[in-house]
Structure formats: structure tokens, C-alpha cells
Amino acid sequence: PLSWHPVNVGETLLIGNSHSISAYDLTTGRSPWPVGDEGSAVLYPTQPDPRALVPLHPVSGIPRYTMTVHEGRLYARMGVPIVRRARHELRVHSEVVCRDLGHGEGKLVGKVDVEELGNEESVWSFCGSPIVESGRVYVALQQSVPAAQVNVACLSAETGRPLWNRKICNVLLDVNAVENVLGNHLLTLGNHRLY
């Protein structure tokens, strides 16, 4: 199944997965910008993230790696694409990153850790790449602890600061859920509404 959904910006092809984003010149197949050792095409992360841990419990489902480009910026959800955590899984980290493609040669201009949107008692995960419009970044989240719930959060595109975070629905879970479920919850915009 198609898990990777690359994007093309001008003469640059970008592809991401759970732990990295790479950029390639469409003509040469090489990195369009001098990144890392020996011209590596990896834009993100420039150093391995110590929080990029493998889940403790089994996973099922199909991962989907998507990204959004808006006004010269690339937005991506990073981390294992778990949309429903196993009952005792607490080790999965996710974040939304923003890279400047227009003027910054792919440099990092912003990052929001999912922990910034919750509290000590809740366990949240970003559930897909965000959508961007009018200076706002919209992204789906799912909470596993203390109760399963899906939310949509709105962040400032300039600062990454949360503007609002709204509950959409509760999710029924099998009380014996021993597997993490992979997937992607994507949002879309139309007629001045968020779907």
C-alpha cells in the first residue's frame, strides 16, 4: 500500500516518514541544499532525536506519511504514526515541524511537541500532517489516557503557540487493547469551514 506521499515544490521533491524529511533536486537527484555530512538529503532531524523510541507494544494498521506545503513552508507530523495507543503504551512521541523552503533552504523555523497541548495526566498524539490557512495551523490529535478522545487544535503559524484545542468526539476502545493502531487523521478546508 502507498504509505509515502511525497510533495513537489518547484524543482525540489520532498519525502518524509516517521523520523526524517529528505529533499532531492528533481534534475540531479541530489540534495538541493548543503545539508549534513557529504551532502545528505536529510533535512530533518539534523541530529538523531533521543525520544524517537520504538513502541513497546505491537502495532497494526498501515502508516501514512503526508506533508503540507503552504506559502513556501513545509509542515509535517513527525513520530510513529499511532492514532490509537495500546492500553499501556506511553513511550510514543510526536511533533509538528515547520521548514522554510522559500527563503531558508529547508531550515527549521518552528516545532511544536504534542506535550505542549496536554497536561501531566493526559497522553496525546498528533494524528497526521496539519493543514494551514490564513496564518493558522490546524491539526488532529488523539488522546489515549485517561480516556480516548479526538480533538482538533489550532496553532499560530508564526509562533506555534496554541490558539485553541476543541474536542470532536470520544472514541470507544477495547479495554483489552494490546496493540497500537497506525493511521492518519487528515483535515481539509472548504467554504471557510474545517472538516
GROMACS .gro file of C-alpha atoms in nm:
model
  195
    1PRO     CA    1   0.000   0.000   0.000
    2LEU     CA    2   0.106   0.357  -0.064
    3SER     CA    3   0.235   0.488   0.269
    4TRP     CA    4   0.456   0.772   0.144
    5HIS     CA    5   0.302   1.080  -0.014
    6PRO     CA    6   0.587   1.299  -0.145
    7VAL     CA    7   0.536   1.666  -0.235
    8ASN     CA    8   0.693   1.865  -0.516
    9VAL     CA    9   0.786   2.232  -0.465
   10GLY     CA   10   0.937   2.392  -0.775
   11GLU     CA   11   1.240   2.177  -0.865
   12THR     CA   12   1.250   2.006  -0.523
   13LEU     CA   13   1.097   1.672  -0.426
   14LEU     CA   14   1.032   1.620  -0.054
   15ILE     CA   15   0.955   1.290   0.115
   16GLY     CA   16   0.905   1.214   0.481
   17ASN     CA   17   0.847   0.926   0.717
   18SER     CA   18   0.808   0.894   1.093
   19HIS     CA   19   1.162   1.006   1.173
   20SER     CA   20   1.301   1.214   0.884
   21ILE     CA   21   1.232   1.452   0.596
   22SER     CA   22   1.453   1.442   0.286
   23ALA     CA   23   1.481   1.680  -0.012
   24TYR     CA   24   1.601   1.600  -0.365
   25ASP     CA   25   1.664   1.814  -0.673
   26LEU     CA   26   1.438   1.677  -0.949
   27THR     CA   27   1.710   1.714  -1.213
   28THR     CA   28   2.013   1.573  -1.030
   29GLY     CA   29   1.863   1.355  -0.757
   30ARG     CA   30   2.097   1.522  -0.508
   31SER     CA   31   2.024   1.745  -0.212
   32PRO     CA   32   1.925   2.094  -0.331
   33TRP     CA   33   2.095   2.250  -0.028
   34PRO     CA   34   2.416   2.167   0.157
   35VAL     CA   35   2.277   1.963   0.446
   36GLY     CA   36   2.468   1.739   0.685
   37ASP     CA   37   2.767   1.521   0.609
   38GLU     CA   38   2.862   1.453   0.247
   39GLY     CA   39   2.562   1.636   0.100
   40SER     CA   40   2.298   1.428   0.277
   41ALA     CA   41   1.943   1.489   0.154
   42VAL     CA   42   1.802   1.462   0.509
   43LEU     CA   43   1.659   1.797   0.618
   44TYR     CA   44   1.521   1.681   0.949
   45PRO     CA   45   1.639   1.588   1.200
   46THR     CA   46   1.996   1.704   1.165
   47GLN     CA   47   2.078   1.501   1.481
   48PRO     CA   48   1.901   1.183   1.599
   49ASP     CA   49   1.618   1.251   1.844
   50PRO     CA   50   1.665   1.057   2.170
   51ARG     CA   51   1.285   1.048   2.213
   52ALA     CA   52   1.238   0.862   1.882
   53LEU     CA   53   1.173   0.536   2.064
   54VAL     CA   54   1.017   0.223   1.924
   55PRO     CA   55   0.677   0.144   2.079
   56LEU     CA   56   0.679  -0.124   2.350
   57HIS     CA   57   0.361  -0.296   2.226
   58PRO     CA   58   0.281  -0.448   1.883
   59VAL     CA   59   0.142  -0.227   1.606
   60SER     CA   60  -0.126  -0.293   1.345
   61GLY     CA   61  -0.259  -0.090   1.055
   62ILE     CA   62  -0.083   0.099   0.779
   63PRO     CA   63   0.128   0.409   0.838
   64ARG     CA   64   0.061   0.715   0.621
   65TYR     CA   65   0.332   0.979   0.582
   66THR     CA   66   0.192   1.306   0.449
   67MET     CA   67   0.314   1.665   0.449
   68THR     CA   68   0.166   2.007   0.374
   69VAL     CA   69   0.328   2.295   0.184
   70HIS     CA   70   0.185   2.644   0.229
   71GLU     CA   71   0.342   2.978   0.127
   72GLY     CA   72   0.694   2.837   0.099
   73ARG     CA   73   0.682   2.640   0.422
   74LEU     CA   74   0.669   2.265   0.474
   75TYR     CA   75   0.466   2.129   0.767
   76ALA     CA   76   0.499   1.767   0.877
   77ARG     CA   77   0.395   1.544   1.163
   78MET     CA   78   0.695   1.354   1.298
   79GLY     CA   79   0.698   1.046   1.522
   80VAL     CA   80   0.546   0.698   1.497
   81PRO     CA   81   0.203   0.746   1.331
   82ILE     CA   82  -0.005   0.588   1.606
   83VAL     CA   83  -0.367   0.704   1.610
   84ARG     CA   84  -0.473   0.470   1.889
   85ARG     CA   85  -0.228   0.361   2.156
   86ALA     CA   86  -0.223   0.026   2.327
   87ARG     CA   87  -0.361   0.046   2.679
   88HIS     CA   88  -0.020   0.062   2.847
   89GLU     CA   89   0.183   0.231   2.570
   90LEU     CA   90   0.334   0.556   2.695
   91ARG     CA   91   0.660   0.584   2.502
   92VAL     CA   92   0.543   0.736   2.172
   93HIS     CA   93   0.638   1.097   2.098
   94SER     CA   94   0.502   1.318   1.819
   95GLU     CA   95   0.560   1.672   1.700
   96VAL     CA   96   0.471   1.906   1.416
   97VAL     CA   97   0.767   2.073   1.244
   98CYS     CA   98   0.783   2.368   1.004
   99ARG     CA   99   1.067   2.407   0.749
  100ASP     CA  100   1.131   2.720   0.541
  101LEU     CA  101   1.161   2.614   0.176
  102GLY     CA  102   1.110   2.954   0.017
  103HIS     CA  103   1.395   3.152   0.175
  104GLY     CA  104   1.562   2.930   0.433
  105GLU     CA  105   1.693   2.635   0.232
  106GLY     CA  106   1.479   2.398   0.434
  107LYS     CA  107   1.585   2.530   0.774
  108LEU     CA  108   1.370   2.464   1.081
  109VAL     CA  109   1.153   2.765   1.169
  110GLY     CA  110   0.921   2.605   1.422
  111LYS     CA  111   0.838   2.289   1.614
  112VAL     CA  112   0.550   2.202   1.849
  113ASP     CA  113   0.573   1.896   2.074
  114VAL     CA  114   0.238   1.732   2.142
  115GLU     CA  115   0.315   1.758   2.516
  116GLU     CA  116   0.263   2.136   2.486
  117LEU     CA  117  -0.109   2.076   2.421
  118GLY     CA  118  -0.185   1.846   2.714
  119ASN     CA  119  -0.114   1.814   3.082
  120GLU     CA  120   0.062   1.562   3.304
  121GLU     CA  121  -0.242   1.333   3.327
  122SER     CA  122  -0.317   1.315   2.953
  123VAL     CA  123  -0.134   1.132   2.676
  124TRP     CA  124  -0.186   1.288   2.332
  125SER     CA  125  -0.053   1.218   1.984
  126PHE     CA  126  -0.069   1.424   1.664
  127CYS     CA  127  -0.264   1.214   1.413
  128GLY     CA  128  -0.149   1.345   1.076
  129SER     CA  129   0.003   1.636   0.894
  130PRO     CA  130  -0.157   1.974   0.957
  131ILE     CA  131  -0.344   2.198   0.718
  132VAL     CA  132  -0.259   2.570   0.702
  133GLU     CA  133  -0.467   2.875   0.615
  134SER     CA  134  -0.456   3.247   0.698
  135GLY     CA  135  -0.171   3.223   0.949
  136ARG     CA  136  -0.323   2.929   1.134
  137VAL     CA  137  -0.216   2.565   1.152
  138TYR     CA  138  -0.489   2.305   1.215
  139VAL     CA  139  -0.404   1.953   1.325
  140ALA     CA  140  -0.591   1.647   1.455
  141LEU     CA  141  -0.495   1.492   1.790
  142GLN     CA  142  -0.595   1.178   1.972
  143GLN     CA  143  -0.577   1.122   2.345
  144SER     CA  144  -0.534   0.773   2.484
  145VAL     CA  145  -0.503   0.838   2.858
  146PRO     CA  146  -0.707   0.891   3.072
  147ALA     CA  147  -0.987   0.846   2.811
  148ALA     CA  148  -0.984   0.805   2.433
  149GLN     CA  149  -1.077   1.130   2.260
  150VAL     CA  150  -1.019   1.306   1.924
  151ASN     CA  151  -0.955   1.681   1.914
  152VAL     CA  152  -0.864   1.948   1.659
  153ALA     CA  153  -0.609   2.209   1.763
  154CYS     CA  154  -0.534   2.545   1.604
  155LEU     CA  155  -0.181   2.687   1.631
  156SER     CA  156  -0.029   3.017   1.524
  157ALA     CA  157   0.171   2.964   1.203
  158GLU     CA  158   0.423   3.227   1.316
  159THR     CA  159   0.485   3.125   1.677
  160GLY     CA  160   0.346   2.770   1.708
  161ARG     CA  161   0.151   2.891   2.011
  162PRO     CA  162  -0.179   2.705   2.066
  163LEU     CA  163  -0.479   2.929   1.988
  164TRP     CA  164  -0.749   2.673   2.065
  165ASN     CA  165  -0.799   2.300   2.116
  166ARG     CA  166  -1.151   2.155   2.072
  167LYS     CA  167  -1.292   1.813   2.147
  168ILE     CA  168  -1.452   1.645   1.845
  169CYS     CA  169  -1.561   1.310   1.990
  170ASN     CA  170  -1.488   1.028   2.230
  171VAL     CA  171  -1.354   0.702   2.092
  172LEU     CA  172  -1.467   0.359   2.207
  173LEU     CA  173  -1.172   0.135   2.280
  174ASP     CA  174  -1.144  -0.231   2.352
  175VAL     CA  175  -1.049  -0.249   2.721
  176ASN     CA  176  -0.802  -0.523   2.631
  177ALA     CA  177  -0.638  -0.316   2.356
  178VAL     CA  178  -0.286  -0.458   2.349
  179GLU     CA  179  -0.189  -0.321   2.007
  180ASN     CA  180  -0.106   0.027   1.886
  181VAL     CA  181  -0.302   0.120   1.572
  182LEU     CA  182  -0.124   0.308   1.292
  183GLY     CA  183  -0.300   0.551   1.061
  184ASN     CA  184  -0.362   0.914   0.979
  185HIS     CA  185  -0.647   1.156   1.056
  186LEU     CA  186  -0.633   1.433   0.797
  187LEU     CA  187  -0.823   1.760   0.796
  188THR     CA  188  -0.938   1.964   0.498
  189LEU     CA  189  -1.077   2.312   0.439
  190GLY     CA  190  -1.367   2.419   0.217
  191ASN     CA  191  -1.613   2.708   0.206
  192HIS     CA  192  -1.449   2.868   0.513
  193ARG     CA  193  -1.508   2.551   0.714
  194LEU     CA  194  -1.273   2.295   0.863
  195TYR     CA  195  -1.363   1.929   0.805
   0.00000   0.00000   0.00000
